[in-house]
Amino acid sequence: MTANSSSTTAALALIAGDMQAMDAVIARRLSSDVPLVSQVSQYIIAAGGKRLRPALLLLMCGALDYRGDQRFNLAAVVEFIHTATLLHDDVVDESTLRRGRATANASFGNPASVLVGDFLYSRAFQMMVDAGDMRIMQTLAEATNVIAEGEVLQLMNMHDASLSEDGYLRVIRSKTAKLFEASARLAALLAGAPAAVEQACADYGQALGTAFQVIDDLLDYDGDAAEMGKNLGDDLREGKATLPLIIAMQRGTGAEQGMIRHAIETGGTERLAEIVAIVRHTGALQATRDAAALEAQRAIQALAQLGRSTYSKALLELASQLLQRRS
């Protein structure tokens, strides 16, 4: 989200106290007798970030009028799972920069990052048991498994210039959107919501998460490195055929297709400026933004199942403002 997005800021201000309560749970549950575990965990948690997944859970709890303390525990669980995926992601992608500073693997090494990621996963599973609800445990266990499958799918698709839009969407719905979906569903489960409302919450989360990742992939070719806190062209360097490139290859000339295909297959960024120009003049950037807009609209439609409140309005604003995201 953009820092100057007043409506988004207002939405998150609604749950500022809840986020502080979640932070207290995080601080308490990050404790370990092994110093390096605490050191690496604190390093990546302190890096900040948007924390959209726990925010989504807490906003949805507000919309469903659930006020129990278990929401703080599960919000922390969601953030731990997400943080573990980031630690593992950066090792696999050999990333050196995240949120404007060195990644944990760049600072502490790959072995520490992988093993501390494992610690966060296992701590999350300890904490989810505290809820004492089999549906909640099933939801989180399934989400974690699907995310892992998405990671493997993405690895298999690296340097594959023939990846289709459907294949691309399958990866991001598994790798990114699944935890958004689970976060929203967890709120419904905590609130004891009817099945139709639970499904609407899950649909909102999946659509929001899909739109978020599509915009993230767009910003690799249309963003500002200083705002984003990561290197532009990283996706191409890692051989990822994301939606802007897939559409550009569909619409470009034979020579343009060949240039993009070669860059994906080799991870070469020496012609990044030319590829960005192709993505722009073929209309692939706008087409990608349009695809994200469809998902954001799907999220907004899902909210019709929820009653009107300041929280449901905030959830609507989150989906609407996503399309203005620049970092």
Short mmCIF file of N, CA and C in Angstrom, two decimals, residues 155-320:
data_model
loop_
_atom_site.label_atom_id
_atom_site.label_comp_id
_atom_site.label_asym_id
_atom_site.label_seq_id
_atom_site.Cartn_x
_atom_site.Cartn_y
_atom_site.Cartn_z
N LEU A 155 9.16 -23.31 -8.11
CA LEU A 155 10.51 -23.79 -8.39
C LEU A 155 10.56 -24.55 -9.72
N MET A 156 9.54 -25.39 -9.94
CA MET A 156 9.47 -26.16 -11.19
C MET A 156 9.29 -25.25 -12.41
N ASN A 157 8.63 -24.09 -12.18
CA ASN A 157 8.35 -23.17 -13.29
C ASN A 157 9.47 -22.18 -13.57
N MET A 158 10.49 -22.19 -12.73
CA MET A 158 11.61 -21.26 -12.93
C MET A 158 12.21 -21.46 -14.32
N HIS A 159 12.46 -20.36 -14.99
CA HIS A 159 13.10 -20.36 -16.32
C HIS A 159 12.26 -21.06 -17.39
N ASP A 160 10.95 -21.17 -17.12
CA ASP A 160 10.04 -21.77 -18.09
C ASP A 160 9.25 -20.66 -18.78
N ALA A 161 9.67 -20.31 -19.99
CA ALA A 161 9.04 -19.20 -20.71
C ALA A 161 7.71 -19.61 -21.33
N SER A 162 7.34 -20.88 -21.24
CA SER A 162 6.08 -21.34 -21.83
C SER A 162 4.94 -21.37 -20.80
N LEU A 163 5.20 -20.87 -19.59
CA LEU A 163 4.16 -20.89 -18.54
C LEU A 163 2.93 -20.12 -19.00
N SER A 164 1.75 -20.72 -18.82
CA SER A 164 0.50 -20.08 -19.22
C SER A 164 -0.04 -19.20 -18.10
N GLU A 165 -1.05 -18.39 -18.44
CA GLU A 165 -1.71 -17.57 -17.41
C GLU A 165 -2.33 -18.47 -16.34
N ASP A 166 -2.94 -19.57 -16.75
CA ASP A 166 -3.55 -20.49 -15.78
C ASP A 166 -2.48 -21.07 -14.85
N GLY A 167 -1.33 -21.44 -15.42
CA GLY A 167 -0.24 -21.97 -14.60
C GLY A 167 0.28 -20.94 -13.63
N TYR A 168 0.38 -19.72 -14.09
CA TYR A 168 0.82 -18.60 -13.24
C TYR A 168 -0.16 -18.39 -12.07
N LEU A 169 -1.46 -18.36 -12.40
CA LEU A 169 -2.47 -18.14 -11.36
C LEU A 169 -2.50 -19.29 -10.35
N ARG A 170 -2.26 -20.49 -10.83
CA ARG A 170 -2.23 -21.64 -9.92
C ARG A 170 -1.14 -21.46 -8.86
N VAL A 171 0.01 -20.96 -9.29
CA VAL A 171 1.11 -20.74 -8.35
C VAL A 171 0.75 -19.68 -7.33
N ILE A 172 0.26 -18.52 -7.78
CA ILE A 172 0.04 -17.44 -6.81
C ILE A 172 -1.17 -17.71 -5.92
N ARG A 173 -2.15 -18.47 -6.43
CA ARG A 173 -3.29 -18.81 -5.55
C ARG A 173 -2.84 -19.78 -4.45
N SER A 174 -1.83 -20.58 -4.75
CA SER A 174 -1.29 -21.50 -3.74
C SER A 174 -0.29 -20.78 -2.84
N LYS A 175 0.66 -20.12 -3.45
CA LYS A 175 1.81 -19.58 -2.73
C LYS A 175 1.48 -18.34 -1.91
N THR A 176 0.62 -17.48 -2.44
CA THR A 176 0.33 -16.20 -1.77
C THR A 176 -1.11 -16.12 -1.28
N ALA A 177 -2.07 -16.36 -2.17
CA ALA A 177 -3.47 -16.11 -1.82
C ALA A 177 -3.99 -17.06 -0.75
N LYS A 178 -3.40 -18.25 -0.64
CA LYS A 178 -3.93 -19.25 0.30
C LYS A 178 -3.87 -18.77 1.74
N LEU A 179 -2.82 -18.04 2.13
CA LEU A 179 -2.73 -17.58 3.52
C LEU A 179 -3.69 -16.41 3.76
N PHE A 180 -3.92 -15.58 2.74
CA PHE A 180 -4.96 -14.55 2.85
C PHE A 180 -6.32 -15.22 3.05
N GLU A 181 -6.58 -16.23 2.24
CA GLU A 181 -7.86 -16.97 2.34
C GLU A 181 -8.02 -17.58 3.73
N ALA A 182 -6.97 -18.22 4.22
CA ALA A 182 -7.03 -18.86 5.54
C ALA A 182 -7.24 -17.81 6.64
N SER A 183 -6.58 -16.67 6.52
CA SER A 183 -6.70 -15.62 7.54
C SER A 183 -8.14 -15.15 7.67
N ALA A 184 -8.80 -14.94 6.53
CA ALA A 184 -10.18 -14.48 6.54
C ALA A 184 -11.12 -15.59 7.05
N ARG A 185 -10.84 -16.83 6.64
CA ARG A 185 -11.68 -17.95 7.09
C ARG A 185 -11.56 -18.15 8.60
N LEU A 186 -10.36 -17.97 9.14
CA LEU A 186 -10.15 -18.16 10.57
C LEU A 186 -11.03 -17.22 11.39
N ALA A 187 -11.19 -15.99 10.92
CA ALA A 187 -12.05 -15.04 11.62
C ALA A 187 -13.48 -15.56 11.67
N ALA A 188 -13.95 -16.11 10.55
CA ALA A 188 -15.31 -16.66 10.49
C ALA A 188 -15.46 -17.85 11.44
N LEU A 189 -14.42 -18.68 11.51
CA LEU A 189 -14.46 -19.83 12.41
C LEU A 189 -14.47 -19.39 13.87
N LEU A 190 -13.67 -18.40 14.20
CA LEU A 190 -13.66 -17.88 15.58
C LEU A 190 -15.03 -17.31 15.95
N ALA A 191 -15.66 -16.64 14.97
CA ALA A 191 -16.94 -16.00 15.24
C ALA A 191 -18.12 -16.96 15.17
N GLY A 192 -17.87 -18.21 14.75
CA GLY A 192 -18.96 -19.16 14.61
C GLY A 192 -19.94 -18.75 13.53
N ALA A 193 -19.44 -18.16 12.45
CA ALA A 193 -20.29 -17.64 11.38
C ALA A 193 -20.94 -18.79 10.60
N PRO A 194 -22.09 -18.53 9.97
CA PRO A 194 -22.73 -19.55 9.12
C PRO A 194 -21.83 -19.92 7.95
N ALA A 195 -22.09 -21.08 7.36
CA ALA A 195 -21.24 -21.59 6.28
C ALA A 195 -21.13 -20.61 5.11
N ALA A 196 -22.25 -19.96 4.76
CA ALA A 196 -22.23 -19.03 3.61
C ALA A 196 -21.33 -17.83 3.90
N VAL A 197 -21.37 -17.35 5.13
CA VAL A 197 -20.52 -16.21 5.51
C VAL A 197 -19.06 -16.64 5.56
N GLU A 198 -18.81 -17.83 6.10
CA GLU A 198 -17.44 -18.36 6.13
C GLU A 198 -16.86 -18.44 4.73
N GLN A 199 -17.67 -18.93 3.77
CA GLN A 199 -17.19 -19.05 2.40
C GLN A 199 -16.95 -17.69 1.77
N ALA A 200 -17.82 -16.73 2.09
CA ALA A 200 -17.64 -15.37 1.56
C ALA A 200 -16.35 -14.75 2.10
N CYS A 201 -16.06 -14.99 3.36
CA CYS A 201 -14.82 -14.49 3.96
C CYS A 201 -13.61 -15.11 3.25
N ALA A 202 -13.67 -16.42 3.03
CA ALA A 202 -12.57 -17.11 2.35
C ALA A 202 -12.42 -16.59 0.91
N ASP A 203 -13.54 -16.37 0.23
CA ASP A 203 -13.50 -15.85 -1.14
C ASP A 203 -12.86 -14.46 -1.17
N TYR A 204 -13.24 -13.63 -0.20
CA TYR A 204 -12.64 -12.29 -0.11
C TYR A 204 -11.13 -12.40 0.05
N GLY A 205 -10.70 -13.26 0.98
CA GLY A 205 -9.28 -13.40 1.24
C GLY A 205 -8.51 -13.90 0.03
N GLN A 206 -9.09 -14.89 -0.67
CA GLN A 206 -8.39 -15.43 -1.84
C GLN A 206 -8.27 -14.38 -2.94
N ALA A 207 -9.35 -13.65 -3.18
CA ALA A 207 -9.34 -12.63 -4.23
C ALA A 207 -8.38 -11.50 -3.88
N LEU A 208 -8.40 -11.07 -2.61
CA LEU A 208 -7.51 -9.99 -2.17
C LEU A 208 -6.05 -10.43 -2.32
N GLY A 209 -5.75 -11.65 -1.89
CA GLY A 209 -4.38 -12.16 -1.98
C GLY A 209 -3.90 -12.31 -3.41
N THR A 210 -4.80 -12.73 -4.30
CA THR A 210 -4.44 -12.86 -5.71
C THR A 210 -4.14 -11.50 -6.31
N ALA A 211 -5.01 -10.53 -6.04
CA ALA A 211 -4.79 -9.17 -6.55
C ALA A 211 -3.49 -8.59 -6.01
N PHE A 212 -3.22 -8.83 -4.74
CA PHE A 212 -1.99 -8.32 -4.11
C PHE A 212 -0.76 -8.85 -4.85
N GLN A 213 -0.74 -10.15 -5.16
CA GLN A 213 0.43 -10.73 -5.81
C GLN A 213 0.55 -10.28 -7.26
N VAL A 214 -0.57 -10.15 -7.95
CA VAL A 214 -0.53 -9.68 -9.34
C VAL A 214 0.07 -8.27 -9.39
N ILE A 215 -0.36 -7.41 -8.48
CA ILE A 215 0.20 -6.05 -8.43
C ILE A 215 1.68 -6.11 -8.06
N ASP A 216 2.04 -6.99 -7.13
CA ASP A 216 3.44 -7.14 -6.74
C ASP A 216 4.29 -7.50 -7.96
N ASP A 217 3.79 -8.40 -8.78
CA ASP A 217 4.53 -8.82 -9.97
C ASP A 217 4.59 -7.70 -11.01
N LEU A 218 3.54 -6.91 -11.08
CA LEU A 218 3.55 -5.76 -11.99
C LEU A 218 4.61 -4.75 -11.58
N LEU A 219 4.75 -4.52 -10.26
CA LEU A 219 5.68 -3.50 -9.77
C LEU A 219 7.14 -3.86 -10.05
N ASP A 220 7.41 -5.12 -10.38
CA ASP A 220 8.79 -5.48 -10.73
C ASP A 220 9.20 -4.83 -12.05
N TYR A 221 8.19 -4.37 -12.82
CA TYR A 221 8.47 -3.71 -14.10
C TYR A 221 7.94 -2.28 -14.14
N ASP A 222 7.27 -1.87 -13.07
CA ASP A 222 6.66 -0.54 -13.08
C ASP A 222 6.74 0.12 -11.70
N GLY A 223 7.70 -0.31 -10.90
CA GLY A 223 7.79 0.22 -9.55
C GLY A 223 9.00 1.10 -9.35
N ASP A 224 9.15 1.54 -8.12
CA ASP A 224 10.28 2.36 -7.71
C ASP A 224 11.08 1.57 -6.70
N ALA A 225 12.35 1.31 -7.00
CA ALA A 225 13.16 0.45 -6.13
C ALA A 225 13.24 1.00 -4.71
N ALA A 226 13.34 2.33 -4.58
CA ALA A 226 13.46 2.93 -3.25
C ALA A 226 12.17 2.73 -2.46
N GLU A 227 11.01 2.86 -3.14
CA GLU A 227 9.73 2.66 -2.45
C GLU A 227 9.51 1.19 -2.12
N MET A 228 9.88 0.32 -3.05
CA MET A 228 9.58 -1.11 -2.90
C MET A 228 10.51 -1.80 -1.92
N GLY A 229 11.73 -1.30 -1.77
CA GLY A 229 12.69 -1.94 -0.87
C GLY A 229 13.25 -3.23 -1.41
N LYS A 230 13.19 -3.40 -2.73
CA LYS A 230 13.81 -4.56 -3.36
C LYS A 230 14.32 -4.13 -4.73
N ASN A 231 15.14 -4.96 -5.33
CA ASN A 231 15.72 -4.62 -6.62
C ASN A 231 14.72 -4.84 -7.75
N LEU A 232 14.57 -3.84 -8.61
CA LEU A 232 13.73 -4.03 -9.79
C LEU A 232 14.36 -5.08 -10.69
N GLY A 233 13.53 -5.87 -11.34
CA GLY A 233 14.04 -6.92 -12.21
C GLY A 233 14.40 -8.19 -11.48
N ASP A 234 14.14 -8.25 -10.18
CA ASP A 234 14.48 -9.46 -9.41
C ASP A 234 13.74 -10.68 -9.95
N ASP A 235 12.46 -10.51 -10.31
CA ASP A 235 11.68 -11.65 -10.80
C ASP A 235 12.30 -12.22 -12.07
N LEU A 236 12.71 -11.33 -12.96
CA LEU A 236 13.34 -11.78 -14.20
C LEU A 236 14.67 -12.46 -13.92
N ARG A 237 15.42 -11.90 -13.00
CA ARG A 237 16.73 -12.46 -12.62
C ARG A 237 16.57 -13.89 -12.08
N GLU A 238 15.43 -14.13 -11.43
CA GLU A 238 15.17 -15.45 -10.87
C GLU A 238 14.49 -16.38 -11.88
N GLY A 239 14.26 -15.88 -13.10
CA GLY A 239 13.65 -16.71 -14.14
C GLY A 239 12.16 -16.92 -13.97
N LYS A 240 11.47 -15.95 -13.36
CA LYS A 240 10.03 -16.08 -13.13
C LYS A 240 9.24 -15.48 -14.29
N ALA A 241 8.41 -16.30 -14.89
CA ALA A 241 7.51 -15.82 -15.95
C ALA A 241 6.23 -15.33 -15.28
N THR A 242 6.20 -14.05 -14.93
CA THR A 242 5.03 -13.47 -14.27
C THR A 242 4.07 -12.89 -15.31
N LEU A 243 2.89 -12.45 -14.86
CA LEU A 243 1.84 -12.06 -15.79
C LEU A 243 2.25 -10.95 -16.77
N PRO A 244 2.97 -9.91 -16.35
CA PRO A 244 3.37 -8.89 -17.34
C PRO A 244 4.18 -9.48 -18.50
N LEU A 245 5.06 -10.42 -18.20
CA LEU A 245 5.88 -11.03 -19.25
C LEU A 245 5.05 -11.99 -20.10
N ILE A 246 4.17 -12.75 -19.46
CA ILE A 246 3.33 -13.69 -20.21
C ILE A 246 2.47 -12.93 -21.23
N ILE A 247 1.87 -11.83 -20.80
CA ILE A 247 1.02 -11.04 -21.70
C ILE A 247 1.87 -10.36 -22.77
N ALA A 248 3.02 -9.84 -22.39
CA ALA A 248 3.90 -9.19 -23.37
C ALA A 248 4.34 -10.16 -24.46
N MET A 249 4.60 -11.42 -24.06
CA MET A 249 4.98 -12.42 -25.07
C MET A 249 3.81 -12.75 -25.99
N GLN A 250 2.60 -12.74 -25.45
CA GLN A 250 1.42 -13.02 -26.28
C GLN A 250 1.21 -11.92 -27.32
N ARG A 251 1.55 -10.68 -26.96
CA ARG A 251 1.22 -9.53 -27.80
C ARG A 251 2.41 -9.01 -28.62
N GLY A 252 3.62 -9.36 -28.24
CA GLY A 252 4.80 -8.80 -28.89
C GLY A 252 5.11 -9.43 -30.24
N THR A 253 6.05 -8.80 -30.94
CA THR A 253 6.52 -9.35 -32.21
C THR A 253 7.36 -10.59 -31.95
N GLY A 254 7.70 -11.29 -33.01
CA GLY A 254 8.54 -12.48 -32.85
C GLY A 254 9.86 -12.16 -32.18
N ALA A 255 10.47 -11.03 -32.57
CA ALA A 255 11.75 -10.64 -31.99
C ALA A 255 11.59 -10.31 -30.50
N GLU A 256 10.48 -9.64 -30.17
CA GLU A 256 10.23 -9.27 -28.77
C GLU A 256 9.97 -10.51 -27.92
N GLN A 257 9.19 -11.42 -28.47
CA GLN A 257 8.94 -12.69 -27.77
C GLN A 257 10.26 -13.41 -27.50
N GLY A 258 11.12 -13.44 -28.51
CA GLY A 258 12.40 -14.12 -28.38
C GLY A 258 13.28 -13.48 -27.31
N MET A 259 13.28 -12.16 -27.24
CA MET A 259 14.09 -11.47 -26.24
C MET A 259 13.62 -11.81 -24.83
N ILE A 260 12.29 -11.77 -24.62
CA ILE A 260 11.74 -12.06 -23.30
C ILE A 260 11.97 -13.53 -22.95
N ARG A 261 11.72 -14.41 -23.90
CA ARG A 261 11.92 -15.84 -23.67
C ARG A 261 13.37 -16.13 -23.25
N HIS A 262 14.31 -15.52 -23.95
CA HIS A 262 15.73 -15.74 -23.65
C HIS A 262 16.06 -15.23 -22.25
N ALA A 263 15.50 -14.07 -21.88
CA ALA A 263 15.76 -13.50 -20.55
C ALA A 263 15.21 -14.39 -19.44
N ILE A 264 14.01 -14.94 -19.66
CA ILE A 264 13.43 -15.84 -18.64
C ILE A 264 14.26 -17.11 -18.52
N GLU A 265 14.63 -17.67 -19.65
CA GLU A 265 15.36 -18.95 -19.65
C GLU A 265 16.76 -18.82 -19.07
N THR A 266 17.37 -17.65 -19.21
CA THR A 266 18.75 -17.46 -18.72
C THR A 266 18.84 -16.66 -17.44
N GLY A 267 17.73 -15.98 -17.06
CA GLY A 267 17.79 -15.10 -15.89
C GLY A 267 18.62 -13.86 -16.17
N GLY A 268 18.71 -13.50 -17.45
CA GLY A 268 19.54 -12.36 -17.83
C GLY A 268 18.78 -11.05 -17.73
N THR A 269 19.36 -10.04 -17.07
CA THR A 269 18.71 -8.74 -16.92
C THR A 269 19.47 -7.63 -17.66
N GLU A 270 20.45 -8.01 -18.48
CA GLU A 270 21.22 -6.99 -19.17
C GLU A 270 20.37 -6.18 -20.15
N ARG A 271 19.24 -6.75 -20.58
CA ARG A 271 18.34 -6.03 -21.50
C ARG A 271 17.02 -5.68 -20.80
N LEU A 272 17.09 -5.50 -19.49
CA LEU A 272 15.90 -5.21 -18.69
C LEU A 272 15.17 -3.97 -19.19
N ALA A 273 15.91 -2.91 -19.50
CA ALA A 273 15.27 -1.67 -19.95
C ALA A 273 14.46 -1.91 -21.23
N GLU A 274 15.00 -2.71 -22.14
CA GLU A 274 14.28 -3.01 -23.38
C GLU A 274 13.04 -3.85 -23.10
N ILE A 275 13.17 -4.79 -22.16
CA ILE A 275 12.03 -5.64 -21.82
C ILE A 275 10.93 -4.83 -21.15
N VAL A 276 11.32 -3.91 -20.27
CA VAL A 276 10.34 -3.02 -19.64
C VAL A 276 9.61 -2.21 -20.71
N ALA A 277 10.34 -1.74 -21.71
CA ALA A 277 9.73 -0.98 -22.80
C ALA A 277 8.73 -1.84 -23.57
N ILE A 278 9.06 -3.10 -23.79
CA ILE A 278 8.14 -4.01 -24.48
C ILE A 278 6.87 -4.23 -23.65
N VAL A 279 7.08 -4.47 -22.35
CA VAL A 279 5.94 -4.68 -21.45
C VAL A 279 5.02 -3.46 -21.48
N ARG A 280 5.61 -2.28 -21.56
CA ARG A 280 4.81 -1.06 -21.60
C ARG A 280 4.07 -0.90 -22.92
N HIS A 281 4.79 -0.99 -24.05
CA HIS A 281 4.14 -0.62 -25.32
C HIS A 281 3.19 -1.70 -25.84
N THR A 282 3.29 -2.93 -25.32
CA THR A 282 2.31 -3.97 -25.70
C THR A 282 1.03 -3.86 -24.88
N GLY A 283 1.03 -2.98 -23.89
CA GLY A 283 -0.14 -2.84 -23.02
C GLY A 283 -0.20 -3.90 -21.93
N ALA A 284 0.90 -4.64 -21.73
CA ALA A 284 0.91 -5.72 -20.75
C ALA A 284 0.78 -5.19 -19.32
N LEU A 285 1.32 -3.99 -19.06
CA LEU A 285 1.18 -3.42 -17.72
C LEU A 285 -0.28 -3.14 -17.40
N GLN A 286 -0.98 -2.50 -18.33
CA GLN A 286 -2.39 -2.19 -18.09
C GLN A 286 -3.22 -3.46 -18.02
N ALA A 287 -2.92 -4.44 -18.86
CA ALA A 287 -3.65 -5.70 -18.83
C ALA A 287 -3.45 -6.42 -17.50
N THR A 288 -2.24 -6.32 -16.96
CA THR A 288 -1.96 -6.92 -15.65
C THR A 288 -2.73 -6.20 -14.56
N ARG A 289 -2.74 -4.87 -14.64
CA ARG A 289 -3.50 -4.09 -13.65
C ARG A 289 -5.00 -4.39 -13.76
N ASP A 290 -5.48 -4.61 -14.99
CA ASP A 290 -6.89 -4.97 -15.20
C ASP A 290 -7.21 -6.33 -14.57
N ALA A 291 -6.26 -7.26 -14.68
CA ALA A 291 -6.46 -8.58 -14.07
C ALA A 291 -6.55 -8.46 -12.56
N ALA A 292 -5.72 -7.60 -11.98
CA ALA A 292 -5.78 -7.37 -10.53
C ALA A 292 -7.10 -6.71 -10.15
N ALA A 293 -7.58 -5.80 -11.00
CA ALA A 293 -8.84 -5.10 -10.72
C ALA A 293 -10.01 -6.08 -10.69
N LEU A 294 -10.00 -7.07 -11.56
CA LEU A 294 -11.06 -8.09 -11.55
C LEU A 294 -11.07 -8.86 -10.23
N GLU A 295 -9.88 -9.18 -9.73
CA GLU A 295 -9.79 -9.89 -8.45
C GLU A 295 -10.24 -8.99 -7.31
N ALA A 296 -9.85 -7.72 -7.35
CA ALA A 296 -10.27 -6.78 -6.30
C ALA A 296 -11.79 -6.63 -6.30
N GLN A 297 -12.39 -6.60 -7.49
CA GLN A 297 -13.85 -6.51 -7.59
C GLN A 297 -14.51 -7.77 -7.04
N ARG A 298 -13.88 -8.91 -7.28
CA ARG A 298 -14.40 -10.18 -6.73
C ARG A 298 -14.37 -10.14 -5.20
N ALA A 299 -13.32 -9.56 -4.65
CA ALA A 299 -13.23 -9.42 -3.19
C ALA A 299 -14.34 -8.52 -2.67
N ILE A 300 -14.56 -7.41 -3.36
CA ILE A 300 -15.60 -6.47 -2.93
C ILE A 300 -16.98 -7.12 -2.98
N GLN A 301 -17.23 -7.90 -4.01
CA GLN A 301 -18.53 -8.58 -4.13
C GLN A 301 -18.76 -9.58 -2.99
N ALA A 302 -17.69 -10.22 -2.55
CA ALA A 302 -17.81 -11.20 -1.46
C ALA A 302 -18.25 -10.54 -0.17
N LEU A 303 -17.93 -9.25 -0.01
CA LEU A 303 -18.28 -8.55 1.23
C LEU A 303 -19.78 -8.33 1.39
N ALA A 304 -20.54 -8.55 0.33
CA ALA A 304 -21.99 -8.36 0.40
C ALA A 304 -22.62 -9.27 1.45
N GLN A 305 -21.95 -10.39 1.75
CA GLN A 305 -22.46 -11.34 2.75
C GLN A 305 -22.29 -10.83 4.18
N LEU A 306 -21.45 -9.82 4.36
CA LEU A 306 -21.19 -9.29 5.70
C LEU A 306 -22.08 -8.08 5.95
N GLY A 307 -22.44 -7.87 7.20
CA GLY A 307 -23.23 -6.70 7.55
C GLY A 307 -22.41 -5.42 7.39
N ARG A 308 -23.09 -4.29 7.33
CA ARG A 308 -22.39 -3.02 7.19
C ARG A 308 -21.84 -2.57 8.54
N SER A 309 -20.58 -2.20 8.52
CA SER A 309 -19.93 -1.70 9.74
C SER A 309 -18.68 -0.95 9.33
N THR A 310 -18.05 -0.29 10.29
CA THR A 310 -16.79 0.39 9.98
C THR A 310 -15.74 -0.62 9.55
N TYR A 311 -15.84 -1.84 10.06
CA TYR A 311 -14.85 -2.87 9.71
C TYR A 311 -15.06 -3.39 8.29
N SER A 312 -16.31 -3.63 7.91
CA SER A 312 -16.55 -4.10 6.54
C SER A 312 -16.22 -3.00 5.54
N LYS A 313 -16.45 -1.73 5.93
CA LYS A 313 -16.06 -0.61 5.06
C LYS A 313 -14.53 -0.59 4.90
N ALA A 314 -13.83 -0.87 6.00
CA ALA A 314 -12.36 -0.90 5.94
C ALA A 314 -11.88 -2.02 5.02
N LEU A 315 -12.55 -3.17 5.06
CA LEU A 315 -12.18 -4.28 4.18
C LEU A 315 -12.42 -3.91 2.72
N LEU A 316 -13.51 -3.17 2.47
CA LEU A 316 -13.78 -2.72 1.12
C LEU A 316 -12.69 -1.75 0.65
N GLU A 317 -12.27 -0.85 1.54
CA GLU A 317 -11.21 0.11 1.21
C GLU A 317 -9.89 -0.60 0.91
N LEU A 318 -9.61 -1.66 1.66
CA LEU A 318 -8.37 -2.41 1.42
C LEU A 318 -8.34 -2.95 0.00
N ALA A 319 -9.46 -3.51 -0.44
CA ALA A 319 -9.52 -4.06 -1.80
C ALA A 319 -9.44 -2.96 -2.84
N SER A 320 -10.12 -1.84 -2.59
CA SER A 320 -10.12 -0.74 -3.56
C SER A 320 -8.75 -0.09 -3.68
#
